[in-house]
């Protein structure tokens, strides 16, 4: 995907004199991905969104000198570029930070600020609706979530590592990608509640796995080659648990998260089909739900270290 250069605004004022924007009512705020595209003046390298506006996007953009309007979701960013000094202005408040790997940026829902970033940026962004944050707080029995704190280049290698990993794991397989994204959303929301609110609270650990019959039903759903819903919501509802507790219990039972289990299952299916059938790599990719042969080959190589064609030759 080619980059687009940010448009210069002839009417742009220096940071000190830039007038603040009037915050829009919550229902009129732009979606985070829409506002980011406007401000950054380019398209993301990768982006995956669901119907609620929650999603993950990987952006590479040129230097930025503009005001980010209030958005309808919280935006959390993990920086992955060269070290540089940045300024963020919110009204009369000025925050100066240093972008470097391992830091995060938090723009709470509805906040607005002007950013001055002098060098190109490589960043992965999480778009997190308040409804998701509230649900995770309720499921984790953390009480009502406090407001997220604004963060400008705040050291948090745990959150940064989790978010940056998302840019490389989306594999072009709808079931796998959706399940991974949902798990990551809940995990990051839990982390934000603990580390980036005014009153962090500890989550009580959940002990014990799923009952054998419940685990079997979950695995049967994950294994299904039909149009069975393998979203976290469907899996958790069938188990009679919240998404938060289902993920913990499933991992206690299997040693793997639901996404990791399904990824391993798809890999084993691929090996069986490559070894035992004469089907083409293209048809195997389609049968397993991948959007293209390229996406399937990249996912297979991550698991095996070889391309599907090379693995097939060695296995026969």
mmCIF file of C-alpha atoms in Angstrom:
data_model
loop_
_atom_site.group_PDB
_atom_site.id
_atom_site.type_symbol
_atom_site.label_atom_id
_atom_site.label_comp_id
_atom_site.label_asym_id
_atom_site.label_seq_id
_atom_site.Cartn_x
_atom_site.Cartn_y
_atom_site.Cartn_z
ATOM 1 C CA UNK A 1 0.000 0.000 0.000
ATOM 2 C CA UNK A 2 1.459 3.341 -0.951
ATOM 3 C CA UNK A 3 1.762 6.141 1.529
ATOM 4 C CA UNK A 4 -0.035 9.418 1.122
ATOM 5 C CA UNK A 5 1.736 12.542 2.286
ATOM 6 C CA UNK A 6 -0.077 14.687 4.811
ATOM 7 C CA UNK A 7 -1.704 17.724 3.313
ATOM 8 C CA UNK A 8 -0.316 21.093 4.406
ATOM 9 C CA UNK A 9 -3.000 23.404 5.720
ATOM 10 C CA UNK A 10 -2.469 27.021 4.682
ATOM 11 C CA UNK A 11 -4.610 28.193 7.590
ATOM 12 C CA UNK A 12 -2.800 26.192 10.266
ATOM 13 C CA UNK A 13 -1.819 28.254 13.288
ATOM 14 C CA UNK A 14 1.185 27.725 15.560
ATOM 15 C CA UNK A 15 0.508 25.401 18.489
ATOM 16 C CA UNK A 16 0.410 28.211 21.040
ATOM 17 C CA UNK A 17 -2.357 30.037 19.185
ATOM 18 C CA UNK A 18 -4.322 27.074 17.803
ATOM 19 C CA UNK A 19 -7.929 27.578 18.990
ATOM 20 C CA UNK A 20 -9.449 24.614 20.829
ATOM 21 C CA UNK A 21 -12.279 22.801 19.098
ATOM 22 C CA UNK A 22 -15.664 22.678 20.747
ATOM 23 C CA UNK A 23 -16.240 19.111 21.947
ATOM 24 C CA UNK A 24 -19.038 17.463 19.993
ATOM 25 C CA UNK A 25 -21.855 15.643 21.797
ATOM 26 C CA UNK A 26 -21.101 11.952 22.276
ATOM 27 C CA UNK A 27 -23.506 10.878 19.535
ATOM 28 C CA UNK A 28 -21.905 13.196 16.980
ATOM 29 C CA UNK A 29 -18.263 12.287 17.523
ATOM 30 C CA UNK A 30 -16.499 10.623 14.584
ATOM 31 C CA UNK A 31 -15.419 7.022 14.775
ATOM 32 C CA UNK A 32 -11.777 6.658 15.749
ATOM 33 C CA UNK A 33 -10.701 5.149 12.424
ATOM 34 C CA UNK A 34 -12.417 7.973 10.500
ATOM 35 C CA UNK A 35 -10.801 10.739 12.543
ATOM 36 C CA UNK A 36 -7.373 9.081 12.367
ATOM 37 C CA UNK A 37 -7.616 8.808 8.579
ATOM 38 C CA UNK A 38 -8.528 12.509 8.381
ATOM 39 C CA UNK A 39 -5.713 13.664 10.679
ATOM 40 C CA UNK A 40 -3.020 11.358 9.323
ATOM 41 C CA UNK A 41 -3.969 11.944 5.685
ATOM 42 C CA UNK A 42 -3.292 8.359 4.671
ATOM 43 C CA UNK A 43 -4.737 4.849 4.861
ATOM 44 C CA UNK A 44 -3.662 2.181 7.367
ATOM 45 C CA UNK A 45 -1.425 -0.682 6.303
ATOM 46 C CA UNK A 46 -3.824 -3.035 8.074
ATOM 47 C CA UNK A 47 -7.087 -2.525 9.903
ATOM 48 C CA UNK A 48 -9.713 -4.839 11.363
ATOM 49 C CA UNK A 49 -12.926 -3.403 12.822
ATOM 50 C CA UNK A 50 -16.133 -4.886 14.159
ATOM 51 C CA UNK A 51 -19.617 -3.397 14.067
ATOM 52 C CA UNK A 52 -19.149 -1.618 17.417
ATOM 53 C CA UNK A 53 -16.180 0.364 16.101
ATOM 54 C CA UNK A 54 -13.730 -1.678 18.156
ATOM 55 C CA UNK A 55 -10.653 -2.623 16.201
ATOM 56 C CA UNK A 56 -6.942 -2.595 15.553
ATOM 57 C CA UNK A 57 -5.089 -0.574 12.921
ATOM 58 C CA UNK A 58 -1.443 -0.345 11.888
ATOM 59 C CA UNK A 59 -0.436 3.090 10.589
ATOM 60 C CA UNK A 60 2.744 4.522 9.117
ATOM 61 C CA UNK A 61 2.476 8.243 8.577
ATOM 62 C CA UNK A 62 4.460 11.411 8.051
ATOM 63 C CA UNK A 63 5.152 14.135 10.680
ATOM 64 C CA UNK A 64 1.974 15.422 12.279
ATOM 65 C CA UNK A 65 0.948 18.951 13.313
ATOM 66 C CA UNK A 66 -2.804 18.965 13.809
ATOM 67 C CA UNK A 67 -5.682 18.793 16.290
ATOM 68 C CA UNK A 68 -7.298 15.417 16.935
ATOM 69 C CA UNK A 69 -11.042 15.912 17.458
ATOM 70 C CA UNK A 70 -13.019 14.091 20.183
ATOM 71 C CA UNK A 71 -13.658 10.509 19.062
ATOM 72 C CA UNK A 72 -16.349 7.970 19.884
ATOM 73 C CA UNK A 73 -13.885 5.400 21.288
ATOM 74 C CA UNK A 74 -10.804 5.353 23.464
ATOM 75 C CA UNK A 75 -7.628 5.160 21.358
ATOM 76 C CA UNK A 76 -4.560 3.385 22.710
ATOM 77 C CA UNK A 77 -1.362 3.402 20.668
ATOM 78 C CA UNK A 78 1.880 1.444 20.824
ATOM 79 C CA UNK A 79 4.848 3.201 19.229
ATOM 80 C CA UNK A 80 7.327 1.314 17.074
ATOM 81 C CA UNK A 81 9.621 3.885 15.486
ATOM 82 C CA UNK A 82 12.736 5.978 15.993
ATOM 83 C CA UNK A 83 13.157 7.957 19.213
ATOM 84 C CA UNK A 84 11.693 11.464 18.977
ATOM 85 C CA UNK A 85 10.339 14.243 21.194
ATOM 86 C CA UNK A 86 6.640 15.112 20.877
ATOM 87 C CA UNK A 87 4.240 17.711 22.259
ATOM 88 C CA UNK A 88 0.572 17.298 23.074
ATOM 89 C CA UNK A 89 -1.546 20.350 23.937
ATOM 90 C CA UNK A 90 -4.955 20.175 25.578
ATOM 91 C CA UNK A 91 -6.244 23.676 26.287
ATOM 92 C CA UNK A 92 -3.599 25.363 28.452
ATOM 93 C CA UNK A 93 -1.957 22.043 29.372
ATOM 94 C CA UNK A 94 1.197 20.969 27.519
ATOM 95 C CA UNK A 95 2.602 17.438 27.771
ATOM 96 C CA UNK A 96 6.062 16.748 26.388
ATOM 97 C CA UNK A 97 7.161 13.160 25.929
ATOM 98 C CA UNK A 98 9.625 10.965 24.103
ATOM 99 C CA UNK A 99 8.330 8.400 21.649
ATOM 100 C CA UNK A 100 10.347 5.184 21.805
ATOM 101 C CA UNK A 101 9.548 1.464 21.687
ATOM 102 C CA UNK A 102 7.826 0.330 24.869
ATOM 103 C CA UNK A 103 5.720 3.463 25.416
ATOM 104 C CA UNK A 104 1.973 3.870 24.945
ATOM 105 C CA UNK A 105 -0.314 6.793 24.145
ATOM 106 C CA UNK A 106 -3.841 6.931 25.546
ATOM 107 C CA UNK A 107 -6.464 9.287 24.085
ATOM 108 C CA UNK A 108 -9.619 8.869 26.199
ATOM 109 C CA UNK A 109 -12.995 8.891 24.481
ATOM 110 C CA UNK A 110 -14.159 12.456 23.904
ATOM 111 C CA UNK A 111 -10.846 14.211 24.591
ATOM 112 C CA UNK A 112 -9.221 16.595 22.113
ATOM 113 C CA UNK A 113 -5.641 17.779 21.788
ATOM 114 C CA UNK A 114 -3.149 19.159 19.314
ATOM 115 C CA UNK A 115 -0.171 16.968 18.433
ATOM 116 C CA UNK A 116 3.210 18.106 17.148
ATOM 117 C CA UNK A 117 5.297 15.126 16.009
ATOM 118 C CA UNK A 118 8.358 16.120 13.942
ATOM 119 C CA UNK A 119 9.325 12.750 12.403
ATOM 120 C CA UNK A 120 7.533 9.895 10.607
ATOM 121 C CA UNK A 121 5.612 7.522 12.860
ATOM 122 C CA UNK A 122 5.017 3.751 12.934
ATOM 123 C CA UNK A 123 2.201 2.977 15.361
ATOM 124 C CA UNK A 124 -0.402 0.296 16.122
ATOM 125 C CA UNK A 125 -3.706 1.631 17.445
ATOM 126 C CA UNK A 126 -6.459 -0.018 19.476
ATOM 127 C CA UNK A 127 -9.976 1.444 19.198
ATOM 128 C CA UNK A 128 -11.840 0.548 22.396
ATOM 129 C CA UNK A 129 -15.486 1.589 22.943
ATOM 130 C CA UNK A 130 -16.469 2.506 26.509
ATOM 131 C CA UNK A 131 -19.088 -0.264 26.387
ATOM 132 C CA UNK A 132 -16.306 -2.843 25.978
ATOM 133 C CA UNK A 133 -14.308 -1.365 28.866
ATOM 134 C CA UNK A 134 -17.395 -1.362 31.099
ATOM 135 C CA UNK A 135 -18.266 -4.950 30.175
ATOM 136 C CA UNK A 136 -14.769 -6.210 30.962
ATOM 137 C CA UNK A 137 -14.749 -4.340 34.281
ATOM 138 C CA UNK A 138 -18.076 -5.969 35.165
ATOM 139 C CA UNK A 139 -16.990 -9.450 34.098
ATOM 140 C CA UNK A 140 -13.684 -9.132 35.969
ATOM 141 C CA UNK A 141 -15.625 -7.943 39.048
ATOM 142 C CA UNK A 142 -13.517 -4.795 39.106
ATOM 143 C CA UNK A 143 -16.479 -2.511 39.844
ATOM 144 C CA UNK A 144 -17.373 0.521 37.781
ATOM 145 C CA UNK A 145 -14.380 1.470 35.616
ATOM 146 C CA UNK A 146 -12.732 4.771 36.461
ATOM 147 C CA UNK A 147 -11.960 7.142 33.610
ATOM 148 C CA UNK A 148 -8.921 6.364 31.504
ATOM 149 C CA UNK A 149 -5.995 8.719 32.058
ATOM 150 C CA UNK A 150 -4.444 10.655 29.198
ATOM 151 C CA UNK A 151 -0.992 9.238 28.485
ATOM 152 C CA UNK A 152 1.708 10.773 26.307
ATOM 153 C CA UNK A 153 4.640 8.406 25.635
ATOM 154 C CA UNK A 154 3.983 6.612 28.933
ATOM 155 C CA UNK A 155 6.302 3.634 29.635
ATOM 156 C CA UNK A 156 4.256 0.421 29.554
ATOM 157 C CA UNK A 157 6.134 -2.384 27.783
ATOM 158 C CA UNK A 158 3.420 -4.953 28.629
ATOM 159 C CA UNK A 159 0.614 -3.099 26.849
ATOM 160 C CA UNK A 160 2.964 -2.038 24.055
ATOM 161 C CA UNK A 161 4.085 -5.603 23.381
ATOM 162 C CA UNK A 162 0.514 -6.931 23.364
ATOM 163 C CA UNK A 163 -0.676 -4.297 20.932
ATOM 164 C CA UNK A 164 2.307 -4.471 18.572
ATOM 165 C CA UNK A 165 1.869 -8.240 18.334
ATOM 166 C CA UNK A 166 -1.549 -7.681 16.789
ATOM 167 C CA UNK A 167 -0.091 -6.151 13.638
ATOM 168 C CA UNK A 168 1.612 -9.427 12.703
ATOM 169 C CA UNK A 169 -0.962 -11.988 13.837
ATOM 170 C CA UNK A 170 -3.945 -11.108 11.645
ATOM 171 C CA UNK A 171 -3.756 -13.956 9.157
ATOM 172 C CA UNK A 172 -6.487 -13.444 6.569
ATOM 173 C CA UNK A 173 -8.701 -16.114 8.148
ATOM 174 C CA UNK A 174 -11.971 -14.568 9.332
ATOM 175 C CA UNK A 175 -12.689 -17.009 12.165
ATOM 176 C CA UNK A 176 -9.131 -16.899 13.516
ATOM 177 C CA UNK A 177 -8.744 -13.155 13.131
ATOM 178 C CA UNK A 178 -12.072 -12.375 14.801
ATOM 179 C CA UNK A 179 -11.376 -14.680 17.735
ATOM 180 C CA UNK A 180 -7.866 -13.292 18.186
ATOM 181 C CA UNK A 181 -9.087 -9.702 18.018
ATOM 182 C CA UNK A 182 -11.837 -10.329 20.580
ATOM 183 C CA UNK A 183 -9.430 -12.015 22.990
ATOM 184 C CA UNK A 184 -6.873 -9.249 22.579
ATOM 185 C CA UNK A 185 -9.518 -6.565 23.137
ATOM 186 C CA UNK A 186 -10.561 -8.124 26.437
ATOM 187 C CA UNK A 187 -6.968 -8.668 27.541
ATOM 188 C CA UNK A 188 -5.965 -5.096 26.739
ATOM 189 C CA UNK A 189 -9.102 -3.715 28.397
ATOM 190 C CA UNK A 190 -8.184 -5.643 31.542
ATOM 191 C CA UNK A 191 -4.664 -4.235 31.397
ATOM 192 C CA UNK A 192 -5.944 -0.671 30.911
ATOM 193 C CA UNK A 193 -8.255 -0.978 33.910
ATOM 194 C CA UNK A 194 -5.302 -2.062 36.036
ATOM 195 C CA UNK A 195 -2.659 0.380 34.786
ATOM 196 C CA UNK A 196 -4.276 3.410 33.155
ATOM 197 C CA UNK A 197 -7.171 4.554 35.323
ATOM 198 C CA UNK A 198 -7.201 6.831 38.322
ATOM 199 C CA UNK A 199 -8.029 3.998 40.706
ATOM 200 C CA UNK A 200 -6.607 0.694 39.482
ATOM 201 C CA UNK A 201 -8.045 -2.397 41.070
ATOM 202 C CA UNK A 202 -6.758 -5.930 41.283
ATOM 203 C CA UNK A 203 -8.782 -8.625 39.581
ATOM 204 C CA UNK A 204 -9.562 -11.687 41.614
ATOM 205 C CA UNK A 205 -8.047 -14.789 39.957
ATOM 206 C CA UNK A 206 -10.340 -17.409 38.542
ATOM 207 C CA UNK A 207 -9.429 -20.967 39.480
ATOM 208 C CA UNK A 208 -10.430 -24.167 37.753
ATOM 209 C CA UNK A 209 -11.229 -25.092 34.185
ATOM 210 C CA UNK A 210 -14.391 -25.907 32.319
ATOM 211 C CA UNK A 211 -16.543 -28.889 33.189
ATOM 212 C CA UNK A 212 -15.759 -31.803 30.817
ATOM 213 C CA UNK A 213 -19.091 -31.597 28.957
ATOM 214 C CA UNK A 214 -18.804 -27.822 28.645
ATOM 215 C CA UNK A 215 -15.246 -28.110 27.333
ATOM 216 C CA UNK A 216 -16.348 -30.749 24.803
ATOM 217 C CA UNK A 217 -19.142 -28.514 23.489
ATOM 218 C CA UNK A 218 -16.716 -25.595 23.129
ATOM 219 C CA UNK A 219 -14.214 -27.733 21.238
ATOM 220 C CA UNK A 220 -16.937 -29.141 18.988
ATOM 221 C CA UNK A 221 -17.984 -25.601 18.109
ATOM 222 C CA UNK A 222 -14.386 -24.591 17.370
ATOM 223 C CA UNK A 223 -13.866 -27.696 15.221
ATOM 224 C CA UNK A 224 -17.063 -27.220 13.241
ATOM 225 C CA UNK A 225 -16.645 -26.840 9.494
ATOM 226 C CA UNK A 226 -20.150 -25.413 9.219
ATOM 227 C CA UNK A 227 -21.182 -21.797 9.744
ATOM 228 C CA UNK A 228 -21.197 -22.256 13.528
ATOM 229 C CA UNK A 229 -20.459 -19.034 15.394
ATOM 230 C CA UNK A 230 -16.988 -19.273 16.977
ATOM 231 C CA UNK A 231 -17.004 -15.790 18.457
ATOM 232 C CA UNK A 232 -16.097 -15.417 22.127
ATOM 233 C CA UNK A 233 -19.661 -14.293 22.830
ATOM 234 C CA UNK A 234 -21.128 -17.515 21.385
ATOM 235 C CA UNK A 235 -18.591 -19.763 23.110
ATOM 236 C CA UNK A 236 -19.065 -18.042 26.463
ATOM 237 C CA UNK A 237 -22.861 -17.999 26.226
ATOM 238 C CA UNK A 238 -23.007 -21.726 25.519
ATOM 239 C CA UNK A 239 -20.730 -22.335 28.522
ATOM 240 C CA UNK A 240 -22.890 -20.108 30.729
ATOM 241 C CA UNK A 241 -19.953 -17.810 31.535
ATOM 242 C CA UNK A 242 -18.825 -14.285 30.798
ATOM 243 C CA UNK A 243 -16.233 -13.870 28.039
ATOM 244 C CA UNK A 244 -13.637 -12.947 30.651
ATOM 245 C CA UNK A 245 -14.146 -16.084 32.759
ATOM 246 C CA UNK A 246 -14.626 -18.382 29.750
ATOM 247 C CA UNK A 247 -11.192 -17.469 28.343
ATOM 248 C CA UNK A 248 -9.502 -18.108 31.677
ATOM 249 C CA UNK A 249 -11.323 -21.401 32.244
ATOM 250 C CA UNK A 250 -10.681 -22.631 28.689
ATOM 251 C CA UNK A 251 -6.950 -21.963 29.076
ATOM 252 C CA UNK A 252 -6.927 -23.694 32.473
ATOM 253 C CA UNK A 253 -8.482 -26.740 30.786
ATOM 254 C CA UNK A 254 -6.433 -26.891 27.574
ATOM 255 C CA UNK A 255 -3.286 -24.849 28.200
ATOM 256 C CA UNK A 256 -4.221 -22.650 25.241
ATOM 257 C CA UNK A 257 -6.441 -19.657 24.682
ATOM 258 C CA UNK A 258 -9.437 -20.267 22.352
ATOM 259 C CA UNK A 259 -7.619 -18.442 19.544
ATOM 260 C CA UNK A 260 -4.385 -20.422 20.019
ATOM 261 C CA UNK A 261 -6.383 -23.687 20.141
ATOM 262 C CA UNK A 262 -8.222 -22.883 16.890
ATOM 263 C CA UNK A 263 -4.986 -21.777 15.221
ATOM 264 C CA UNK A 264 -3.338 -25.087 16.133
ATOM 265 C CA UNK A 265 -6.397 -27.001 14.918
ATOM 266 C CA UNK A 266 -6.364 -25.194 11.561
ATOM 267 C CA UNK A 267 -2.640 -25.978 11.229
ATOM 268 C CA UNK A 268 -3.240 -29.686 11.898
ATOM 269 C CA UNK A 269 -6.065 -29.709 9.355
ATOM 270 C CA UNK A 270 -3.768 -28.083 6.806
ATOM 271 C CA UNK A 271 -1.036 -30.687 7.398
ATOM 272 C CA UNK A 272 -3.516 -33.552 6.990
ATOM 273 C CA UNK A 273 -4.889 -32.118 3.730
ATOM 274 C CA UNK A 274 -1.431 -31.389 2.309
ATOM 275 C CA UNK A 275 -0.153 -34.860 3.168
ATOM 276 C CA UNK A 276 -3.186 -37.012 2.448
ATOM 277 C CA UNK A 277 -4.914 -35.328 -0.492
ATOM 278 C CA UNK A 278 -4.020 -34.092 -3.927
ATOM 279 C CA UNK A 279 -5.902 -30.817 -3.432
ATOM 280 C CA UNK A 280 -4.108 -27.690 -4.569
ATOM 281 C CA UNK A 281 -2.760 -25.221 -2.018
ATOM 282 C CA UNK A 282 -5.310 -22.690 -3.289
ATOM 283 C CA UNK A 283 -8.249 -25.022 -2.646
ATOM 284 C CA UNK A 284 -6.917 -25.997 0.800
ATOM 285 C CA UNK A 285 -6.600 -22.332 1.725
ATOM 286 C CA UNK A 286 -10.208 -21.730 0.676
ATOM 287 C CA UNK A 287 -11.474 -24.836 2.483
ATOM 288 C CA UNK A 288 -9.861 -23.670 5.724
ATOM 289 C CA UNK A 289 -11.342 -20.192 5.478
ATOM 290 C CA UNK A 290 -8.335 -18.134 4.403
ATOM 291 C CA UNK A 291 -8.938 -15.102 2.237
ATOM 292 C CA UNK A 292 -6.112 -15.991 -0.154
ATOM 293 C CA UNK A 293 -3.343 -18.473 -0.841
ATOM 294 C CA UNK A 294 -0.838 -15.829 0.296
ATOM 295 C CA UNK A 295 -2.534 -15.427 3.677
ATOM 296 C CA UNK A 296 -2.660 -19.208 4.148
ATOM 297 C CA UNK A 297 0.990 -19.637 3.187
ATOM 298 C CA UNK A 298 2.102 -16.908 5.607
ATOM 299 C CA UNK A 299 0.119 -18.464 8.479
ATOM 300 C CA UNK A 300 1.415 -21.966 7.684
ATOM 301 C CA UNK A 301 5.022 -20.750 7.559
ATOM 302 C CA UNK A 302 4.665 -19.152 11.017
ATOM 303 C CA UNK A 303 3.659 -22.514 12.452
ATOM 304 C CA UNK A 304 5.977 -24.834 10.506
ATOM 305 C CA UNK A 305 8.871 -22.721 9.271
ATOM 306 C CA UNK A 306 8.137 -23.876 5.699
ATOM 307 C CA UNK A 307 5.792 -22.968 2.880
ATOM 308 C CA UNK A 308 2.841 -25.367 2.342
ATOM 309 C CA UNK A 309 4.385 -26.638 -0.917
ATOM 310 C CA UNK A 310 7.780 -27.334 0.681
ATOM 311 C CA UNK A 311 6.166 -29.050 3.661
ATOM 312 C CA UNK A 312 4.080 -31.246 1.342
ATOM 313 C CA UNK A 313 7.177 -32.383 -0.570
ATOM 314 C CA UNK A 314 9.011 -33.294 2.646
ATOM 315 C CA UNK A 315 6.044 -35.116 4.197
ATOM 316 C CA UNK A 316 5.464 -37.560 1.366
#
